[in-house]
């Protein structure tokens, strides 16, 4: 379905359907990767004990891991970080698209799809048929070109109070999100 690239020219309904089906998994995976990359003790900067004087200046070999293992770990961490960014892009696009739907029934169907409910469960929840839910889902995906726009845009432009502007990829990167006045796609 997806080719592993965040930036594509056109996102089809099948691609968006793939994103919706994997939304819950990706939310969990984002939390796991954030724990590994930002909170976990596997960071190379936290290894070892601080030394002082001439001992601190001398190069040391690692008794635990070889230099090649350390190099591979850096590559792995870079790969995890790139994967985290890609998954955040997908999740962000799906969450922004949720706010762009006007009809309450379509919002409910989209929300249920993101929660992982089946057509049968959604139809029972709305007291309709599975075919009706399937039709409305197709309407949501065909009308929602905004998901494709977000996924094909590399950066968002943020305008802060006081007129300062700068690039930000996601609102949760910001230390003070309440200072943002608007977002626009570049």
Backbone as numpy.savetxt, mean C-alpha at the origin, in Angstrom:
# Nx Ny Nz CAx CAy CAz Cx Cy Cz
-2.11 -11.85 -13.73 -2.94 -10.66 -13.73 -2.06 -9.42 -13.73
-1.47 -9.09 -12.60 -0.58 -7.93 -12.53 0.83 -8.37 -12.87
1.56 -7.51 -13.52 2.89 -7.88 -13.99 3.99 -7.54 -13.00
3.64 -7.12 -11.80 4.65 -6.76 -10.82 5.07 -5.31 -10.92
4.51 -4.57 -11.85 4.83 -3.15 -11.99 3.73 -2.34 -11.34
4.12 -1.32 -10.59 3.13 -0.43 -10.01 2.57 0.49 -11.08
3.40 0.90 -12.01 2.99 1.86 -13.03 2.67 1.11 -14.31
1.41 1.14 -14.68 0.96 0.57 -15.94 0.21 1.67 -16.69
0.08 1.51 -17.98 -0.65 2.50 -18.76 -2.15 2.40 -18.52
-2.69 1.18 -18.57 -4.13 0.98 -18.43 -4.37 -0.15 -17.44
-5.25 0.08 -16.50 -5.65 -0.94 -15.54 -7.04 -1.42 -15.93
-7.17 -2.69 -16.25 -8.44 -3.24 -16.68 -9.32 -3.55 -15.47
-10.59 -3.88 -15.76 -11.50 -4.27 -14.68 -10.99 -5.53 -13.98
-10.37 -6.43 -14.74 -9.83 -7.66 -14.15 -8.69 -7.33 -13.18
-7.85 -6.36 -13.52 -6.77 -5.94 -12.62 -7.34 -5.34 -11.34
-8.35 -4.49 -11.48 -8.96 -3.87 -10.30 -9.65 -4.92 -9.45
-10.29 -5.91 -10.09 -10.90 -7.01 -9.36 -9.85 -7.77 -8.57
-8.69 -7.98 -9.17 -7.57 -8.65 -8.49 -7.13 -7.84 -7.26
-7.06 -6.52 -7.41 -6.69 -5.66 -6.29 -7.69 -5.78 -5.15
-8.98 -5.75 -5.49 -10.03 -5.82 -4.46 -9.98 -7.16 -3.74
-9.77 -8.25 -4.47 -9.72 -9.57 -3.84 -8.55 -9.71 -2.88
-7.45 -9.02 -3.16 -6.27 -9.14 -2.32 -6.13 -8.03 -1.28
-7.09 -7.15 -1.19 -7.02 -5.98 -0.30 -6.75 -6.39 1.15
-7.53 -7.32 1.68 -7.36 -7.69 3.10 -6.00 -8.32 3.34
-5.55 -9.19 2.43 -4.23 -9.80 2.56 -3.14 -8.74 2.56
-3.26 -7.77 1.65 -2.23 -6.74 1.54 -2.19 -5.86 2.77
-3.34 -5.58 3.40 -3.34 -4.81 4.65 -2.54 -5.55 5.72
-2.75 -6.85 5.83 -2.00 -7.64 6.81 -0.52 -7.69 6.46
-0.22 -7.82 5.17 1.18 -7.89 4.74 1.89 -6.56 4.96
1.20 -5.45 4.77 1.78 -4.14 5.05 2.15 -4.03 6.52
1.26 -4.47 7.40 1.56 -4.44 8.84 2.76 -5.31 9.17
2.85 -6.50 8.57 3.98 -7.39 8.83 5.29 -6.78 8.34
5.29 -6.23 7.12 6.51 -5.64 6.57 6.94 -4.41 7.37
5.98 -3.62 7.83 6.34 -2.47 8.66 6.97 -2.91 9.97
6.44 -4.00 10.55 7.04 -4.53 11.78 8.46 -5.00 11.52
8.66 -5.71 10.43 9.98 -6.25 10.10 10.97 -5.13 9.81
10.54 -4.15 9.00 11.47 -3.11 8.55 11.70 -2.01 9.57
10.69 -1.64 10.32 10.81 -0.45 11.16 10.86 -0.74 12.65
10.28 -1.83 13.10 10.21 -2.09 14.54 11.10 -3.24 14.95
11.24 -4.23 14.09 11.97 -5.44 14.44 13.42 -5.20 14.77
14.01 -6.15 15.47 15.41 -6.03 15.87 16.35 -6.57 14.80
15.84 -6.85 13.61 16.70 -7.40 12.56 17.48 -6.32 11.84
17.31 -5.06 12.23 18.03 -3.98 11.58 19.52 -4.11 11.85
20.33 -3.90 10.82 21.78 -4.04 10.97 22.35 -2.96 11.88
21.70 -1.84 11.98 22.20 -0.76 12.83 22.15 -1.10 14.31
21.33 -2.07 14.69 21.21 -2.40 16.11 22.07 -3.60 16.51
22.84 -4.15 15.60 23.66 -5.30 15.92 24.88 -4.88 16.74
25.31 -5.79 17.59 26.57 -5.58 18.30 26.45 -4.68 19.51
27.60 -4.46 20.12 27.70 -3.62 21.30 28.62 -2.46 20.97
28.29 -1.30 21.47 29.12 -0.11 21.20 30.50 -0.29 21.81
31.53 0.13 21.06 32.90 0.08 21.55 33.48 1.48 21.51
34.50 1.70 22.32 35.08 3.03 22.43 36.57 2.97 22.15
37.15 4.12 21.83 38.59 4.22 21.64 39.03 3.60 20.33
40.24 3.03 20.35 40.83 2.46 19.14 40.06 1.24 18.66
39.44 0.52 19.58 38.66 -0.66 19.20 37.49 -0.28 18.30
36.91 0.88 18.53 35.77 1.31 17.73 36.17 1.65 16.30
37.41 2.09 16.10 37.85 2.50 14.77 38.34 1.34 13.92
38.68 0.22 14.54 39.24 -0.91 13.80 38.12 -1.72 13.14
38.36 -2.20 11.91 37.35 -3.04 11.24 37.22 -4.38 11.95
36.02 -4.87 12.00 35.74 -6.13 12.68 35.05 -7.09 11.73
35.36 -8.34 11.84 34.62 -9.37 11.13 33.43 -9.79 11.97
32.46 -10.35 11.34 31.27 -10.78 12.06 31.38 -12.27 12.34
31.26 -12.64 13.60 31.30 -14.05 13.95 29.95 -14.71 13.70
28.93 -13.91 13.51 27.59 -14.46 13.31 27.30 -14.67 11.83
27.59 -13.67 11.01 27.26 -13.73 9.59 28.47 -13.27 8.77
28.60 -13.85 7.60 29.68 -13.43 6.71 29.28 -12.14 6.01
30.26 -11.49 5.37 29.98 -10.24 4.66 28.98 -10.47 3.53
29.05 -11.62 2.88 28.11 -11.93 1.80 26.69 -12.07 2.34
26.54 -12.69 3.50 25.22 -12.80 4.11 24.66 -11.43 4.48
25.53 -10.56 4.98 25.08 -9.21 5.32 24.67 -8.45 4.07
25.41 -8.64 2.99 25.08 -7.97 1.73 23.73 -8.46 1.21
23.51 -9.75 1.27 22.23 -10.30 0.82 21.09 -9.81 1.69
21.34 -9.64 2.97 20.29 -9.14 3.85 19.92 -7.71 3.47
20.88 -6.91 3.11 20.58 -5.56 2.67 19.71 -5.58 1.42
20.03 -6.46 0.50 19.24 -6.58 -0.73 17.83 -7.02 -0.38
17.71 -7.94 0.55 16.40 -8.42 0.97 15.59 -7.29 1.60
16.24 -6.51 2.46 15.53 -5.39 3.07 15.09 -4.37 2.02
15.96 -4.12 1.03 15.57 -3.20 -0.04 14.39 -3.75 -0.83
14.40 -5.05 -1.06 13.29 -5.69 -1.76 12.00 -5.61 -0.96
12.12 -5.81 0.36 10.94 -5.70 1.22 10.40 -4.28 1.22
11.29 -3.31 1.23 10.86 -1.92 1.22 10.15 -1.58 -0.10
10.70 -2.05 -1.21 10.05 -1.81 -2.51 8.68 -2.49 -2.56
8.60 -3.69 -2.02 7.32 -4.40 -1.98 6.32 -3.68 -1.09
6.79 -3.16 0.03 5.93 -2.39 0.93 5.37 -1.17 0.22
6.20 -0.46 -0.52 5.74 0.73 -1.25 4.69 0.35 -2.30
4.92 -0.75 -3.00 3.98 -1.20 -4.02 2.63 -1.55 -3.39
2.66 -2.30 -2.29 1.42 -2.69 -1.63 0.69 -1.48 -1.07
1.43 -0.52 -0.53 0.80 0.71 -0.04 0.11 1.46 -1.18
0.72 1.46 -2.35 0.10 2.11 -3.51 -1.22 1.46 -3.84
-1.24 0.13 -3.88 -2.48 -0.59 -4.19 -3.56 -0.30 -3.16
-3.21 -0.41 -1.88 -4.19 -0.21 -0.81 -4.69 1.24 -0.81
-3.79 2.18 -1.00 -4.18 3.59 -1.03 -5.15 3.87 -2.18
-4.88 3.30 -3.35 -5.76 3.51 -4.50 -7.16 2.97 -4.21
-7.24 1.80 -3.60 -8.54 1.23 -3.28 -9.28 2.05 -2.23
-8.56 2.57 -1.25 -9.21 3.36 -0.20 -9.66 4.73 -0.70
-8.90 5.34 -1.58 -9.30 6.63 -2.15 -10.51 6.43 -3.06
-10.53 5.34 -3.81 -11.66 5.07 -4.71 -12.95 4.91 -3.92
-12.86 4.40 -2.72 -14.04 4.25 -1.85 -14.71 5.61 -1.62
-13.93 6.64 -1.46 -14.47 7.97 -1.19 -15.04 8.65 -2.43
-14.79 8.11 -3.61 -15.24 8.73 -4.85 -16.58 8.20 -5.35
-17.12 7.18 -4.71 -18.40 6.60 -5.12 -19.52 7.41 -4.47
-20.53 7.77 -5.28 -21.61 8.62 -4.79 -22.81 7.85 -4.23
-23.21 6.78 -4.88 -24.41 6.04 -4.50 -24.15 5.20 -3.24
-25.06 5.30 -2.27 -24.88 4.58 -1.00 -24.87 3.07 -1.18
-25.71 2.57 -2.07 -25.74 1.13 -2.28 -24.44 0.64 -2.92
-23.90 1.42 -3.84 -22.62 1.06 -4.45 -21.49 1.12 -3.43
-21.55 2.10 -2.53 -20.55 2.19 -1.46 -20.61 0.95 -0.58
-21.83 0.52 -0.25 -21.99 -0.67 0.59 -21.43 -1.90 -0.11
-21.74 -2.05 -1.39 -21.24 -3.21 -2.14 -19.71 -3.18 -2.22
-19.15 -2.02 -2.50 -17.69 -1.89 -2.59 -17.04 -2.18 -1.24
-17.64 -1.67 -0.18 -17.11 -1.92 1.17 -17.16 -3.40 1.51
-18.26 -4.05 1.16 -18.38 -5.49 1.41 -17.36 -6.29 0.59
-17.12 -5.86 -0.64 -16.11 -6.53 -1.46 -14.72 -6.38 -0.84
-14.42 -5.19 -0.33 -13.12 -4.99 0.32 -13.00 -5.81 1.60
-14.14 -6.07 2.26 -14.12 -6.89 3.47 -14.01 -8.37 3.16
-14.08 -8.74 1.88 -13.91 -10.13 1.49 -15.19 -10.93 1.45
-16.33 -10.26 1.44 -17.60 -10.97 1.39 -17.84 -11.51 -0.02
-18.53 -12.64 -0.11 -18.88 -13.23 -1.39 -20.12 -12.55 -1.95
-20.41 -12.83 -3.24 -21.63 -12.27 -3.85 -22.86 -12.71 -3.06
-22.88 -13.97 -2.65 -24.04 -14.50 -1.92 -24.22 -13.76 -0.59
-23.13 -13.53 0.14 -23.22 -12.82 1.41 -23.66 -11.38 1.22
-23.14 -10.72 0.19 -23.53 -9.33 -0.08 -24.99 -9.27 -0.48
-25.43 -10.21 -1.34 -26.83 -10.24 -1.77 -27.76 -10.47 -0.59
-27.37 -11.34 0.31 -28.18 -11.57 1.51 -28.22 -10.32 2.38
-27.10 -9.64 2.50 -27.02 -8.41 3.30 -27.91 -7.32 2.72
-27.97 -7.21 1.38 -28.75 -6.17 0.72 -30.15 -6.63 0.33
-30.47 -7.89 0.59 -31.77 -8.48 0.20 -31.98 -8.39 -1.31
-30.97 -8.75 -2.07 -31.04 -8.76 -3.53 -30.51 -10.09 -4.03
-30.27 -10.18 -5.32 -29.74 -11.41 -5.91 -28.24 -11.28 -6.16
-27.60 -12.43 -6.36 -26.17 -12.43 -6.68 -25.91 -11.73 -8.00
-26.79 -11.92 -8.96 -26.61 -11.28 -10.27 -26.66 -9.77 -10.16
-27.53 -9.26 -9.30 -27.62 -7.81 -9.08 -26.31 -7.29 -8.49
-25.77 -8.01 -7.53 -24.50 -7.61 -6.91 -23.38 -7.64 -7.95
-23.34 -8.68 -8.76 -22.32 -8.80 -9.80 -22.42 -7.63 -10.80
-23.64 -7.27 -11.19 -23.85 -6.16 -12.11 -23.37 -4.85 -11.49
-23.71 -4.62 -10.23 -23.31 -3.38 -9.56 -21.79 -3.32 -9.38
-21.18 -4.46 -9.14 -19.71 -4.50 -9.02 -19.07 -4.10 -10.35
-19.60 -4.60 -11.44 -19.08 -4.22 -12.75 -19.26 -2.74 -13.00
-20.37 -2.18 -12.55 -20.60 -0.74 -12.70 -19.57 0.04 -11.89
-19.32 -0.40 -10.67 -18.33 0.28 -9.82 -16.96 0.26 -10.49
-16.54 -0.90 -10.97 -15.21 -1.02 -11.56 -15.09 -0.30 -12.89
-16.15 -0.30 -13.69 -16.06 0.37 -14.98 -16.08 1.88 -14.83
-16.81 2.40 -13.84 -16.88 3.84 -13.62 -15.66 4.36 -12.90
-15.00 3.51 -12.17 -13.95 3.98 -11.28 -12.61 4.01 -11.98
-12.43 4.96 -12.88 -11.14 5.13 -13.54 -10.14 5.81 -12.61
-10.62 6.29 -11.47 -9.74 6.98 -10.52 -8.70 6.01 -9.94
-9.08 4.75 -9.75 -8.11 3.76 -9.27 -6.95 3.67 -10.26
-7.28 3.60 -11.54 -6.24 3.53 -12.57 -5.38 4.78 -12.57
-6.01 5.95 -12.38 -5.27 7.21 -12.36 -4.29 7.23 -11.19
-4.73 6.79 -10.03 -3.87 6.79 -8.84 -2.72 5.82 -9.03
-3.00 4.65 -9.59 -1.96 3.65 -9.76 -0.95 4.02 -10.83
-1.34 4.84 -11.80 -0.40 5.23 -12.84 0.32 6.52 -12.51
-0.07 7.18 -11.44 0.60 8.41 -11.02 1.68 8.04 -10.02
2.87 8.54 -10.23 3.99 8.16 -9.36 3.98 8.92 -8.05
3.60 10.18 -8.06 3.69 10.99 -6.86 2.42 11.79 -6.65
2.14 12.11 -5.43 1.09 13.05 -5.09 1.75 14.35 -4.66
1.12 15.44 -4.96 1.63 16.74 -4.55 0.83 17.19 -3.32
1.51 17.52 -2.25 0.85 17.97 -1.03 1.08 19.46 -0.85
0.06 20.15 -0.43 0.22 21.56 -0.11 -0.01 21.71 1.39
0.99 22.23 2.08 0.94 22.41 3.51 0.48 23.82 3.83
0.04 24.02 5.05 -0.30 25.37 5.49 0.94 26.23 5.41
0.79 27.46 5.01 1.92 28.35 4.85 2.44 28.35 3.42
1.80 27.59 2.52 2.18 27.62 1.12 3.26 26.65 0.70
3.89 25.95 1.65 4.95 25.01 1.29 4.34 23.80 0.60
4.94 23.38 -0.51 4.47 22.18 -1.21 5.60 21.17 -1.26
5.25 19.94 -1.42 6.25 18.90 -1.52 5.61 17.59 -1.89
6.44 16.64 -2.30 5.93 15.34 -2.70 5.68 14.49 -1.47
4.57 13.79 -1.50 4.31 12.78 -0.48 3.59 11.64 -1.18
3.96 10.44 -0.86 3.38 9.31 -1.55 2.07 8.88 -0.91
1.96 8.97 0.41 0.76 8.55 1.10 0.54 9.44 2.31
-0.70 9.67 2.69 -0.97 10.52 3.84 -0.38 9.98 5.14
-0.26 8.65 5.30 0.24 8.13 6.58 1.75 8.30 6.71
2.44 8.83 5.69 3.84 9.15 5.83 4.05 10.44 6.61
3.03 11.23 6.70 3.18 12.57 7.23 3.15 12.55 8.74
4.01 13.36 9.34 4.04 13.39 10.80 2.83 14.13 11.36
2.33 15.12 10.63 1.16 15.87 11.08 0.15 15.94 9.93
-0.67 14.88 9.76 -1.57 14.86 8.61 -2.62 15.96 8.65
-2.91 16.52 9.82 -3.93 17.57 9.87 -3.44 18.88 9.26
-2.15 18.98 8.93 -1.64 20.20 8.30 -1.87 20.21 6.80
-2.27 19.08 6.23 -2.49 19.01 4.79 -3.79 19.72 4.46
-3.78 20.57 3.45 -5.00 21.25 3.06 -5.64 20.61 1.83
-4.86 20.07 0.91 -5.42 19.38 -0.24 -4.38 18.49 -0.88
-4.87 17.55 -1.67 -4.01 16.68 -2.46 -4.40 16.84 -3.92
-3.46 16.76 -4.79 -3.79 16.72 -6.21 -2.82 15.79 -6.90
-3.28 15.13 -7.93 -2.41 14.24 -8.68 -1.53 15.06 -9.59
-0.24 14.69 -9.67 0.69 15.41 -10.56 0.41 15.07 -12.00
